[in-house]
Every structure is written in structure tokens, then in C-alpha cells.
Coordinates of C-alpha atoms in Angstrom, one line a residue:
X235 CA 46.7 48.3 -22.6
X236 CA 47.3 50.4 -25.7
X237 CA 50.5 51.3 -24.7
X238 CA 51.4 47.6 -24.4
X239 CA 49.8 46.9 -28.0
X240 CA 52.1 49.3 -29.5
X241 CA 55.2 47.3 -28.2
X242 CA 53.9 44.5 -29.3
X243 CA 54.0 46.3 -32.3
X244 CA 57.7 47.1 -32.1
X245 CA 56.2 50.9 -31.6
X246 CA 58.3 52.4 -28.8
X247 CA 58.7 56.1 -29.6
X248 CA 54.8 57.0 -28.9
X249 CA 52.8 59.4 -26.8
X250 CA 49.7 58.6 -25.3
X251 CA 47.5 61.8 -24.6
X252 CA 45.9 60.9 -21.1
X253 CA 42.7 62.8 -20.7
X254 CA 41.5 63.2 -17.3
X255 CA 37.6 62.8 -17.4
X256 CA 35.7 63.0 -21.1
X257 CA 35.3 66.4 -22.6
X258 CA 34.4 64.9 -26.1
X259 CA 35.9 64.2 -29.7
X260 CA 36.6 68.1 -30.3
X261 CA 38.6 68.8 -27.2
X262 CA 40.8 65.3 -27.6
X263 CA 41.4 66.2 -31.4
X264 CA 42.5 69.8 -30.5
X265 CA 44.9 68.2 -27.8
X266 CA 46.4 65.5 -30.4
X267 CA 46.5 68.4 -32.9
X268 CA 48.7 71.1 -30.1
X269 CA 50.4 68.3 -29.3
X270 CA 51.5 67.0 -33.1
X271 CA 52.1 71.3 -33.9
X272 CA 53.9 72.2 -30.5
X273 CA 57.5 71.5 -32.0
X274 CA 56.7 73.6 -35.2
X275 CA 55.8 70.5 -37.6
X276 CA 52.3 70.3 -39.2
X277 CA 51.6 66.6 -39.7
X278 CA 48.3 65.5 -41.6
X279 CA 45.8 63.8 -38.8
X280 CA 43.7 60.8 -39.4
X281 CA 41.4 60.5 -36.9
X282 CA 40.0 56.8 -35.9
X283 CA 37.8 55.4 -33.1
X284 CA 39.5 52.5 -31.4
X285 CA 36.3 50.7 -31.4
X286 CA 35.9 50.3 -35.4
X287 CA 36.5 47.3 -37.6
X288 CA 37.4 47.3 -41.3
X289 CA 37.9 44.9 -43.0
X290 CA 38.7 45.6 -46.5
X291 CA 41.3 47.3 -45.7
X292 CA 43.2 47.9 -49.6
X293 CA 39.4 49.8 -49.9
X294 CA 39.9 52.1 -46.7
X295 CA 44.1 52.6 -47.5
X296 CA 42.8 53.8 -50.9
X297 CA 40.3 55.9 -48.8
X298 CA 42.9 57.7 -46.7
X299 CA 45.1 57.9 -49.9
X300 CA 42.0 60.3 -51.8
X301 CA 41.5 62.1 -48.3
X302 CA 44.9 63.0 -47.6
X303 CA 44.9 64.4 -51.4
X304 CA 42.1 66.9 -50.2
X305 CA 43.3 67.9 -46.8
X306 CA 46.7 69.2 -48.0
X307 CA 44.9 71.5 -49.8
X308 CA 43.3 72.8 -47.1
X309 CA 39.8 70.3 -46.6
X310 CA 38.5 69.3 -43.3
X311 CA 37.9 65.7 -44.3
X312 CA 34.5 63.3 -43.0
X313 CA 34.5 59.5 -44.5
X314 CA 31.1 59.1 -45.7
X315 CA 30.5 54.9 -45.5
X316 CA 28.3 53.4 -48.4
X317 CA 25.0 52.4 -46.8
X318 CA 23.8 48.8 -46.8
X319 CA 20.8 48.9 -44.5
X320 CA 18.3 51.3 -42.9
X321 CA 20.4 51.9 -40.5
X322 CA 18.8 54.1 -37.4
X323 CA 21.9 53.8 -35.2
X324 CA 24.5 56.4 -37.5
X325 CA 24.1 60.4 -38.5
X326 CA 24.2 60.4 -42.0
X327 CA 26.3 62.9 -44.4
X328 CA 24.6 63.9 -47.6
X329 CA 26.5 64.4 -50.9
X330 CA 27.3 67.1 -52.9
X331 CA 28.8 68.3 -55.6
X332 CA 32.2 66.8 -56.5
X333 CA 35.1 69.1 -55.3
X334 CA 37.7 67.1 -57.4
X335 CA 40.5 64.2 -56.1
X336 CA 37.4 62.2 -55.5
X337 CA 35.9 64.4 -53.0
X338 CA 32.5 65.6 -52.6
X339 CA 30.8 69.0 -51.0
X340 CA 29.0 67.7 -47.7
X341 CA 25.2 69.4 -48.1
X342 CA 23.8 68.2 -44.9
X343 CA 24.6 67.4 -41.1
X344 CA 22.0 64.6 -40.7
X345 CA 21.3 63.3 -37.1
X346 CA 20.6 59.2 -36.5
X347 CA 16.8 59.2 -38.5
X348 CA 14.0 56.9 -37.8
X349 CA 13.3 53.9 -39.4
X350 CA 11.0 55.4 -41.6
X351 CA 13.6 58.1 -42.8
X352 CA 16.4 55.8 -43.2
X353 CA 14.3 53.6 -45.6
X354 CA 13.9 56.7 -47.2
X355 CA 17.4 57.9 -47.4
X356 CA 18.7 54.5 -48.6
X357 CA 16.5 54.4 -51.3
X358 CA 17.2 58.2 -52.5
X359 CA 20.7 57.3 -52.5
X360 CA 23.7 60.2 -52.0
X361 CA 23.7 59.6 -48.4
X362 CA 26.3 58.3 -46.3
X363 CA 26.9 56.8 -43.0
X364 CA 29.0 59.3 -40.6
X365 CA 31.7 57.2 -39.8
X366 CA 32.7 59.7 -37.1
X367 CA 37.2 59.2 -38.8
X368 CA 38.3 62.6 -40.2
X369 CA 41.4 63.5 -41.8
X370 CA 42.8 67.2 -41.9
X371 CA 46.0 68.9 -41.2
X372 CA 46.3 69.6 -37.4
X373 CA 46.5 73.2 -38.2
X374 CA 43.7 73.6 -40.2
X375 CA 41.6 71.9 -37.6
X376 CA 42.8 74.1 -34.9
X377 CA 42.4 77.3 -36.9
X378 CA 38.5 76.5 -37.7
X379 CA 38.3 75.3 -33.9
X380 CA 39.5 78.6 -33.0
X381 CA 36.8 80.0 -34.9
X382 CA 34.0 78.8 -34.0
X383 CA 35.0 77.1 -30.6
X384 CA 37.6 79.4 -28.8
X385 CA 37.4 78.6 -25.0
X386 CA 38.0 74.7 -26.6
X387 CA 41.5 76.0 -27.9
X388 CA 42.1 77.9 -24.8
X389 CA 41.6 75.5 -22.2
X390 CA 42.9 72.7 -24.2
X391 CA 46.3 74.9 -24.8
X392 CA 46.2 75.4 -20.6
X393 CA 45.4 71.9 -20.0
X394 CA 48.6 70.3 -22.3
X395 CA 50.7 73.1 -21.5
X396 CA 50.3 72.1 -17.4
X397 CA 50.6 68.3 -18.4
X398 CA 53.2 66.1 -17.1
X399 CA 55.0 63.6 -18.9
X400 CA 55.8 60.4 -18.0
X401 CA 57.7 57.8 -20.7
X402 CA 55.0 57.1 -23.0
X403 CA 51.8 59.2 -21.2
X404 CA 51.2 63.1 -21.2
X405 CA 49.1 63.2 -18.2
X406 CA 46.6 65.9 -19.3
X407 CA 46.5 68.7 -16.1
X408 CA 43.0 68.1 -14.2
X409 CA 41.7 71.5 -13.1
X410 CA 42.4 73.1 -16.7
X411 CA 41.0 70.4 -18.6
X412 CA 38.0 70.2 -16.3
X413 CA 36.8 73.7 -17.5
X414 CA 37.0 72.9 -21.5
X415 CA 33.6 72.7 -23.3
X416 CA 32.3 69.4 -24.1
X417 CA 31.4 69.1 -27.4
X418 CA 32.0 66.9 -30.8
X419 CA 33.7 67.7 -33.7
X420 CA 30.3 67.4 -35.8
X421 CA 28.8 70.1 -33.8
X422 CA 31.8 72.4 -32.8
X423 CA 33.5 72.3 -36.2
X424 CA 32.2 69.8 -39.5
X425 CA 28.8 71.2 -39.3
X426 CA 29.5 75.3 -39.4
X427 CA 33.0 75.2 -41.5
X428 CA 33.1 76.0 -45.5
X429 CA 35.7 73.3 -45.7
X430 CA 34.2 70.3 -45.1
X431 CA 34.6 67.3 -47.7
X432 CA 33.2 63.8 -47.9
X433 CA 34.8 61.0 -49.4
X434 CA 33.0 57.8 -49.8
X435 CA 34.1 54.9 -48.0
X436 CA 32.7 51.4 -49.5
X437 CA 35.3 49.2 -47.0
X438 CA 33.0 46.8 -45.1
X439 CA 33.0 49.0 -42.1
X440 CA 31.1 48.6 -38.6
X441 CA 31.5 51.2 -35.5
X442 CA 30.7 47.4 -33.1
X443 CA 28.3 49.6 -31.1
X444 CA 26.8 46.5 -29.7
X445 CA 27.0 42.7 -28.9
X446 CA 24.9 42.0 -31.9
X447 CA 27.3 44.4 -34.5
X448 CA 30.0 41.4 -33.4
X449 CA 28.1 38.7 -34.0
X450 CA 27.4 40.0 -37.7
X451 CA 30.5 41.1 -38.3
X452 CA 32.6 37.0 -37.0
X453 CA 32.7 34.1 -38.7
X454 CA 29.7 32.3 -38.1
X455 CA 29.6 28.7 -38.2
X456 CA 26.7 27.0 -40.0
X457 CA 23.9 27.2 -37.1
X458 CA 24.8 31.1 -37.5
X459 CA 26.5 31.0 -34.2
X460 CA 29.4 32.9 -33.3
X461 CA 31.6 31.0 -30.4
X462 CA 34.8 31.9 -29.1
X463 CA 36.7 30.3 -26.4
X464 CA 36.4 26.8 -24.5
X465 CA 32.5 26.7 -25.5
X466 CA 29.9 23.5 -25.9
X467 CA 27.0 24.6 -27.9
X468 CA 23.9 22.2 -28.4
X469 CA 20.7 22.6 -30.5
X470 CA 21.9 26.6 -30.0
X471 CA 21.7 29.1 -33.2
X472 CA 22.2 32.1 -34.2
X473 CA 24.2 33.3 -31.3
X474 CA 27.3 34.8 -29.9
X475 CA 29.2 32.9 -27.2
X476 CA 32.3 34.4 -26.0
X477 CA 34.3 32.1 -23.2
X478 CA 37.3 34.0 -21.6
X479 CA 38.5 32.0 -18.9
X480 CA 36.2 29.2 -18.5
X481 CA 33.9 26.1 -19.7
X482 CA 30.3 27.7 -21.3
X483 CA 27.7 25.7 -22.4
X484 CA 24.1 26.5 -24.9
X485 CA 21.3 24.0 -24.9
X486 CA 18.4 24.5 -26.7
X487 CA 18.8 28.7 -26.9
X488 CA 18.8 31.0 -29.9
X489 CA 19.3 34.4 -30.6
X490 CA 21.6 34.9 -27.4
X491 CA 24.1 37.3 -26.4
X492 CA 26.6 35.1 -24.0
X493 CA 29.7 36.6 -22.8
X494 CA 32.1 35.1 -20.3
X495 CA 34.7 37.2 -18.6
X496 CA 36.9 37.3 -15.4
X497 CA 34.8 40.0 -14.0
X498 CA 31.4 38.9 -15.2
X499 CA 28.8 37.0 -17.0
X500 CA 26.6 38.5 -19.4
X501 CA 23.2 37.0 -21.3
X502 CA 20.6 39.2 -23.3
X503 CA 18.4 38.5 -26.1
X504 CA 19.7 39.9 -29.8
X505 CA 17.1 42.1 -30.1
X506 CA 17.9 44.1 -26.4
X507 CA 22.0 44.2 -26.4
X508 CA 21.6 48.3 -26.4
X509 CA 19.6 48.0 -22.8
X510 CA 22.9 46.9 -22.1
X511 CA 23.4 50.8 -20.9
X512 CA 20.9 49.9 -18.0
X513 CA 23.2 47.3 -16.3
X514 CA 25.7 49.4 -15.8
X515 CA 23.4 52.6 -14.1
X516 CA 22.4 50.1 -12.0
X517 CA 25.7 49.0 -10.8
X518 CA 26.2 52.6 -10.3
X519 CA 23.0 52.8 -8.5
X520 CA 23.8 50.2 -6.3
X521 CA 27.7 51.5 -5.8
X522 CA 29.4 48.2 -7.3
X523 CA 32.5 48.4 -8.8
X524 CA 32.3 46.5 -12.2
X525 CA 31.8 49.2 -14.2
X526 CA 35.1 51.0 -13.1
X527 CA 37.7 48.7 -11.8
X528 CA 38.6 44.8 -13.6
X529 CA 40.0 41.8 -12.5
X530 CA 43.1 42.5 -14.7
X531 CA 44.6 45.6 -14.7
X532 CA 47.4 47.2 -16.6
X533 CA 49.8 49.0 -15.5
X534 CA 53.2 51.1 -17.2
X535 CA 55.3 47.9 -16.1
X536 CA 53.1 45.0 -17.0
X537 CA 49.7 43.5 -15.8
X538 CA 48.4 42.1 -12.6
X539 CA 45.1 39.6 -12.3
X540 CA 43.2 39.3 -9.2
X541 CA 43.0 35.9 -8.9
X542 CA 41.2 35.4 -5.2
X543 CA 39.5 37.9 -2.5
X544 CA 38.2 37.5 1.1
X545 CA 38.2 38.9 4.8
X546 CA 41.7 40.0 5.2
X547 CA 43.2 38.6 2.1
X548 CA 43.6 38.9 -1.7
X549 CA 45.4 37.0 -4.4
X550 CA 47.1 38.3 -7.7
X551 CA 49.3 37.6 -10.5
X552 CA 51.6 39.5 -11.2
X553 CA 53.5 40.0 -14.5
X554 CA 56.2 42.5 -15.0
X555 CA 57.7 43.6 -18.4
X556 CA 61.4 42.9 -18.5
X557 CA 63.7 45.7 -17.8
X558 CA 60.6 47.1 -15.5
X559 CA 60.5 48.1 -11.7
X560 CA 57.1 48.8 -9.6
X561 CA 57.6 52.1 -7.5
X562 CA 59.6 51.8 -3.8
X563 CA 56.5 52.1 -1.8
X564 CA 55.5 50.9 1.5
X565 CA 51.9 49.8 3.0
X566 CA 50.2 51.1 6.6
X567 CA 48.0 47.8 7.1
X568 CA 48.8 44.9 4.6
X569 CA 51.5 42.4 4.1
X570 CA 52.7 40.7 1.1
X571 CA 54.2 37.1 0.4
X572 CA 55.4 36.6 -3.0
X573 CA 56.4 33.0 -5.0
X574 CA 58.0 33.4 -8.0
X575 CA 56.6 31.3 -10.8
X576 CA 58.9 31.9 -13.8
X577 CA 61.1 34.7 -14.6
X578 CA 64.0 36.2 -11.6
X579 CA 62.6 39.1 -9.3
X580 CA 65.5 41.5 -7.9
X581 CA 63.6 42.2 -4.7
X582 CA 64.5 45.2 -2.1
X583 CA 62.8 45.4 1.0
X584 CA 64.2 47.7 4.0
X585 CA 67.9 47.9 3.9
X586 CA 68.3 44.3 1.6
X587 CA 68.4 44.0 -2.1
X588 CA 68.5 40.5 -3.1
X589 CA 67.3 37.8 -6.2
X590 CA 63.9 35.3 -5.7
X591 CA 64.2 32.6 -8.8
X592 CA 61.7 29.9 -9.7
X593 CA 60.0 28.2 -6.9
X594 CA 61.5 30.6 -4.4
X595 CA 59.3 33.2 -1.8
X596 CA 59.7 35.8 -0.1
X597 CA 58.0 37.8 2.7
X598 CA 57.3 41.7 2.9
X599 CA 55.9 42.5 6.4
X600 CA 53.9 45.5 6.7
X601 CA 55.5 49.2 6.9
X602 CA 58.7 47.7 5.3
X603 CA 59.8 49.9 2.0
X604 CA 60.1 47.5 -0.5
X605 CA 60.4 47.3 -4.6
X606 CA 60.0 44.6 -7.1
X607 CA 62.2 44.6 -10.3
X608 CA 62.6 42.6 -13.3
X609 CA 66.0 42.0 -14.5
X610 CA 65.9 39.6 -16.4
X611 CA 64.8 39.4 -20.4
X612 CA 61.7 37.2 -20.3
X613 CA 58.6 38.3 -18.2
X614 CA 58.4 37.9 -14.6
X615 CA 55.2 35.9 -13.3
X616 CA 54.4 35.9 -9.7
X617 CA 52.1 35.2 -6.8
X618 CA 51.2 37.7 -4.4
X619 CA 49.3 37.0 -1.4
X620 CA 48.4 40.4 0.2
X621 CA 47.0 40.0 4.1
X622 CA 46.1 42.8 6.6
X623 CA 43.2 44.7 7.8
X624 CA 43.1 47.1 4.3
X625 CA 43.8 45.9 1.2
X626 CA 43.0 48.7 -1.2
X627 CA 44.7 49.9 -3.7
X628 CA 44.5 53.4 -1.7
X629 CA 47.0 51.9 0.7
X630 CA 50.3 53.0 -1.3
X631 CA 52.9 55.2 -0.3
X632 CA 55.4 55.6 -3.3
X633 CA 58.8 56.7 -2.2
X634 CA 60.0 56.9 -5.7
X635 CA 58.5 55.9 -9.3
X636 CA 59.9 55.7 -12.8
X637 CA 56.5 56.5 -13.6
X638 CA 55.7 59.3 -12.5
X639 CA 53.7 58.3 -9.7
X640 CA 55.1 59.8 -6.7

């Protein structure tokens, strides 16, 4: 998905740092960081959560502008963000004196407080909210990693070093990775180094840590409701309804969490959106499959959407990029019928290559080895209609990828 956002964006020459399980923010900053240094440049790093939204955003450019200021010379840079509530969910940074270029000593590592102690903390002033975005020069940060957290650099240098690349991915190797130390960059690095600035952030900034961080954060119509999608609200306030793919209705309800997807539906009260955590143990307790697999998925060569699922079946859409090709793979128990909805599909299955346009099908029987191409310049959309005794995923055998899948 982020890969696709980027061409979207018209951003083709990009790496994506693939991480095979979660080690942490240290460990994936000290892979970005070997990675930006391993061709002898030493690039500044600004370090954001994908999950964040800003939105004064001439306040936050002006914020990197002061920070990047401070980290050529050297500083390991937190942005502290200006406080406007007692807010118990963020560690707070505590400021010192000024260091000059409109940066401040950081005093004090302070982890998420009470309610009690953030009251307090707002009202003393000089702390900040620890936005968890950094800016340094990748070298620096390695150098104070290697410092303090060693066997981080070490098995993070094994773990790229035995990567493989594919197009736009660096597929992070497994075993090596698996052995790094899991820890953050507050703990393994901000909180022991002599280098560490603050610089204030005042940009209207929320981390969306929950349902309810959304709703305050969207434009709110004058019930204080929040809806998005195909949604009929009645006698409903202060809510958030969120309608992907179908018709949702409110009658008479207030302070509601309502969210609509493909996969699931979703209701809570405001004031209990971070139980939300206890859903998904117990669709791991019960070994469903919600939490890890959707009903889209992306892939390196476009998207496809289960659509329908039952005993010896299974429906998808299918979209490939343009220019794109799945891997020549073939399947032990399944067959597949294909109807092309708009786009051409250059389609090879056994020994015949050949082109399905609009409106046309075609049939894959099982054990054939087959491929499906775009050739064409617009997307290619498609029905598949998978039947056989197995239908997993599992039930690939790739003969040759551009991917890297084989």
C-alpha cells in the first residue's frame, strides 16, 4: 500500500525497508540509517510515524527547518509538541535551557503520567508532549546506538547485509533480524545521550491513537458528528460513522464509535475505543483471521478484493498495475475462470500465450502453469472464480517472479 501511494505520488526511485517481525523504533531507525550511509553518503533523517496527522503544516516545515539547523551540528533531535490538555496517553519531554537555533536542552525523560500529574505538568508549563519524530544525521544516530546499544548495530548490520532486494522492497533477512534487541529509541538512545535537543512543535498535532483522536481531529458537522461514507444519521450526535462499502444508519445513539469496513463492523462507546486492544486478543484467542489477513490485499503488481467465499469456491477482483505480471505459478487443487471487466489481459497458460479483452473469459484448469499480464496502459480489472478442494493462498507454486517471490 505505501509502495502504491508513492506512485501515486510520481515517487518511483524508493526503497521500502521490509522488516520481518517488530523489533521496535531503534532497530528500524538503525536499519533506515545503514541503509541511507551504506553508499558513503550521510543524509540528515527525519523520522515520522505513519499514523500522525498535522495539520498546520507551514508550523511543522518551520519545525524541521529549526531541527535540521541543530542536527548538522551534531544534535540528536526530539519534537517536543505544545500541550493543550492533561493528556495521560503521551511521555512528556521537559525543557531546558536554550542551546541556540531555537533549540532547548531536554532535562527529563518523562513516561505517560496520571491524570493527576498531567494537570500538574500543564499548569507548570516547560513540558512537552513526546511526539515520538526525531531528526539527526544517520551517522550520528548510529554512532550513539553503537554506544549504548551495540548488539542493535550488530544484528541490524547482519540482518540488511543478508537482505534481498526486490524493485522497490529490501526484504530484511529473518534469522538475523530475529536475534536484534527490541527496544525504542527513547530508551536505547534519547534518554542516556548528551546530545539530545528539543524543539517545540505548536502545529496542531495528534499521534490518532484511537477511534475517538479521529473524531476530534474531522470536521464535525453541527450535531458534533463525524460521518464518512454512504451514511443516514437520525437524532444521532456526537459521533463518528465511517461507511466503506455500504449503507449505515444512527437512530437515536450518541457518543458512538461506528466503523464499516469490508472485513468488519465495529461499535464502541467514546469513552472505551482503547478496549479496542481486547477484540483483537480475542480473535487471536479464538484463531480467526481478522486481525492478520483483509478482504483487500495488496500486492507489488496491484490489488485483489475478495469479493465472495464458500465450500469449494472463492471470488476476487483482481486489478493489475499496467506494465505488471503476477508470477508463472501453477496450483495442486484449485481452478480458475477469469472474465475480464476492463483493461486487456495477455494470458499464458501451458504452452499458449494469448489476449482476453472486455467481456471475454478464459479457463485455467488445475496443475496448468499459467501467468497473467498487463499490457496494456490503463489498469486491468478482472473476475476470478477460484474452485477446487483448497483454496489457500498456500497453494502457489511460482515458477518464476519479477518479484522476487520464487
Amino acid at each position: 500500500m505505501a509502495a502504491e501511494q508513492l506512485r501515486q505520488l510520481g515517487l518511483e526511485d524508493i526503497n521500502i525497508l521490509l522488516e520481518p517481525m517488530g523489533r521496535n523504533t531503534a532497530p528500524a531507525i538503525a536499519l533506515a540509517a545503514l541503509q541511507a550511509t551504506a553508499e558513503g553518503a550521510d543524509p540528515l533523517m527525519l523520522v515520522l510515524a505513519a499514523d500522525h496527522l498535522i495539520q498546520d503544516t507551514e508550523a511543522f516545515h518551520d519545525g524541521i527547518r529549526t531541527a535540521a539547523l541543530l542536527a548538522e551540528s551534531g544534535k540528536l533531535v526530539s519534537f517536543g509538541i505544545t500541550p493543550t490538555r492533561p493528556e495521560t496517553g503521551y511521555g512528556y519531554l521537559r525543557q531546558g535551557a536554550s542551546v541556540g537555533n531555537g533549540g532547548f536542552e531536554v532535562t527529563r525523560f518523562v513516561e505517560k503520567p496520571n491524570a493527576e500529574t498531567a494537570q500538574l505538568y500543564l499548569a507548570h508549563g516547560g513540558y512537552y508532549w513526546n511526539s515520538g519524530m526525531f531528526m539527526f544525521r544517520a551517522s550520528r544516530y548510529l554512532e550513539e546506538l553503537q554506544t549504548f546499544e551495540p548488539e542493535i548495530v550488530f544484528w541490524c548490520r547482519e540482518a540488511l547485509a543478508k537482505g534481498q532486494r526486490d524493485m522497490h522492497f529490501t526484504r530484511i533477512d529473518h534469522e538475523a533480524f530475529l536475534q536484534c534487541p527490541d527496544n525504542s529509541i527513547d530508551y536505547a538512545v534519547m534518554e542516556k545521550t548528551r546530545q539530545a535537543v528539543m524543539v517545540p512543535l505548536d502545529a496542531n498535532w495528534s499521534d490518532i491513537g484511537s477511534w475517538t483522536a479521529l473524531w476530534e481531529a474531522g470536521s464535525r458537522t453541527a450535531d458534533g458528528n463525524f460521518l464518512k461514507g454512504d451514511v443516514i444519521s437520525v437524532d444521532t450526535s456526537n459521533s463518528y460513522v465511517y461507511s466503506d462499502s455500504r449503507l449505515v444508519s444512527t437512530v437515536g445513539v450518541n457518543d458512538l464509535i461506528v466503523v464499516e469496513t469490508k472485513d468488519a463492523v465495529l461499535i464502541a462507546h467514546k469513552d472505551h475505543v482503547q478496549h479496542v486492544k481486547k477484540i483483537v486478543e480475542k480473535l487471536k484467542a479464538d484463531g480467526r483471521s481478522e486481525h492478520i489477513s483483509h478482504r483487500e490485499v495488496y500486492r507489488p503488481w496491484g490489488v485483489y478484493d475478495a469479493i465472495d467465499s464458500g465450500c469449494r469456491y472463492q471470488v476476487k477482483r483482481i486489478t493489475v498495475k499496467p506494465g505488471h505480471k503476477l508470477s508463472v505459478q501453477m496450483h495442486h487443487h484449485r481452478a480458475e475462470h477469469w472474465i475480464v471487466v476492463s483493461g486487456t489481459a495477455k494470458v499464458t497458460s501451458g504452452e499458449k500465450t494469448y489476449l482476453v479483452t472486455e467481456n471475454q473469459s478464459t479457463y485455467i484448469p488445475i496443475g496448468a502453469i499459467h501467468a497473467l499480464e498487463n499490457p496494456g496502459v490503463i489498469p486491468l480489472e478482472l473476475i476470478e472464480v477460484q474452485s477446487g478442494s483448497y483454496l489457500g493462498e498456500d497453494d502457489i507454486v511460482r515458477f518464476s517472479d519479477n518479484y522476487g517471490r520464487c
